[in-house]
Amino acid sequence: MKESGRTGIILAGMIGGALLGGVFAWLSSARSNEEGETALETIGPAEYFQLGIGVLTLARQFQSLLQRKL
């Protein structure tokens, strides 16, 4: 693959990831419980760890999909 094509793909991934992260942050900050806490304030370390594992699993599945297409 040409270097310019690879740079474009990386740039598109960065922009897409930033937009998706912004949407998730907006959705999680828009919700609050009876005490006025946002959803992010009620999430504990175990949930963050579980979310991180989910993101890594998704990245691994995406990479596996790309390997099959080569």
Short mmCIF file of C-alpha atoms in Angstrom, two decimals:
data_model
loop_
_atom_site.label_atom_id
_atom_site.label_comp_id
_atom_site.label_asym_id
_atom_site.label_seq_id
_atom_site.Cartn_x
_atom_site.Cartn_y
_atom_site.Cartn_z
CA MET A 1 0.00 0.00 0.00
CA LYS A 2 1.27 3.46 -0.76
CA GLU A 3 2.31 5.63 2.16
CA SER A 4 -0.23 8.34 1.26
CA GLY A 5 -3.06 5.79 1.31
CA ARG A 6 -1.98 4.49 4.69
CA THR A 7 -1.80 8.02 6.08
CA GLY A 8 -5.33 8.72 4.84
CA ILE A 9 -6.66 5.56 6.48
CA ILE A 10 -4.99 6.41 9.78
CA LEU A 11 -6.31 9.97 9.63
CA ALA A 12 -9.85 8.75 8.87
CA GLY A 13 -9.63 6.32 11.80
CA MET A 14 -8.49 9.07 14.15
CA ILE A 15 -11.31 11.38 13.09
CA GLY A 16 -13.89 8.60 13.34
CA GLY A 17 -12.63 7.57 16.78
CA ALA A 18 -12.70 11.15 18.04
CA LEU A 19 -16.26 11.64 16.79
CA LEU A 20 -17.43 8.36 18.31
CA GLY A 21 -15.75 9.19 21.62
CA GLY A 22 -17.40 12.60 21.63
CA VAL A 23 -20.83 11.08 21.06
CA PHE A 24 -20.32 8.55 23.88
CA ALA A 25 -19.16 11.31 26.24
CA TRP A 26 -22.15 13.47 25.35
CA LEU A 27 -24.59 10.60 25.88
CA SER A 28 -23.08 9.59 29.22
CA SER A 29 -22.93 13.15 30.57
CA ALA A 30 -26.51 13.93 29.54
CA ARG A 31 -27.94 11.32 31.91
CA SER A 32 -28.11 11.69 35.67
CA ASN A 33 -29.75 9.83 38.55
CA GLU A 34 -31.91 11.15 41.40
CA GLU A 35 -28.89 12.50 43.31
CA GLY A 36 -27.70 14.46 40.28
CA GLU A 37 -24.72 12.19 39.57
CA THR A 38 -23.89 11.61 35.94
CA ALA A 39 -23.51 8.10 34.57
CA LEU A 40 -19.72 8.45 34.46
CA GLU A 41 -19.60 9.24 38.19
CA THR A 42 -21.39 6.00 39.05
CA ILE A 43 -19.09 3.73 37.01
CA GLY A 44 -16.47 1.89 39.04
CA PRO A 45 -13.01 0.58 38.14
CA ALA A 46 -14.34 -2.88 37.27
CA GLU A 47 -16.67 -1.43 34.64
CA TYR A 48 -13.84 0.62 33.11
CA PHE A 49 -11.69 -2.51 32.96
CA GLN A 50 -14.53 -4.44 31.32
CA LEU A 51 -15.01 -1.64 28.79
CA GLY A 52 -11.30 -1.64 27.98
CA ILE A 53 -11.32 -5.39 27.39
CA GLY A 54 -14.32 -4.95 25.09
CA VAL A 55 -12.53 -2.28 23.04
CA LEU A 56 -9.42 -4.47 22.72
CA THR A 57 -11.58 -7.44 21.67
CA LEU A 58 -13.26 -5.31 19.01
CA ALA A 59 -9.86 -4.19 17.70
CA ARG A 60 -8.66 -7.80 17.56
CA GLN A 61 -11.78 -8.88 15.65
CA PHE A 62 -11.35 -6.01 13.19
CA GLN A 63 -7.70 -6.92 12.62
CA SER A 64 -8.66 -10.57 12.09
CA LEU A 65 -11.28 -9.52 9.53
CA LEU A 66 -8.68 -7.50 7.64
CA GLN A 67 -6.24 -10.45 7.64
CA ARG A 68 -8.86 -12.71 6.03
CA LYS A 69 -9.38 -10.18 3.23
CA LEU A 70 -5.69 -10.23 2.21
#
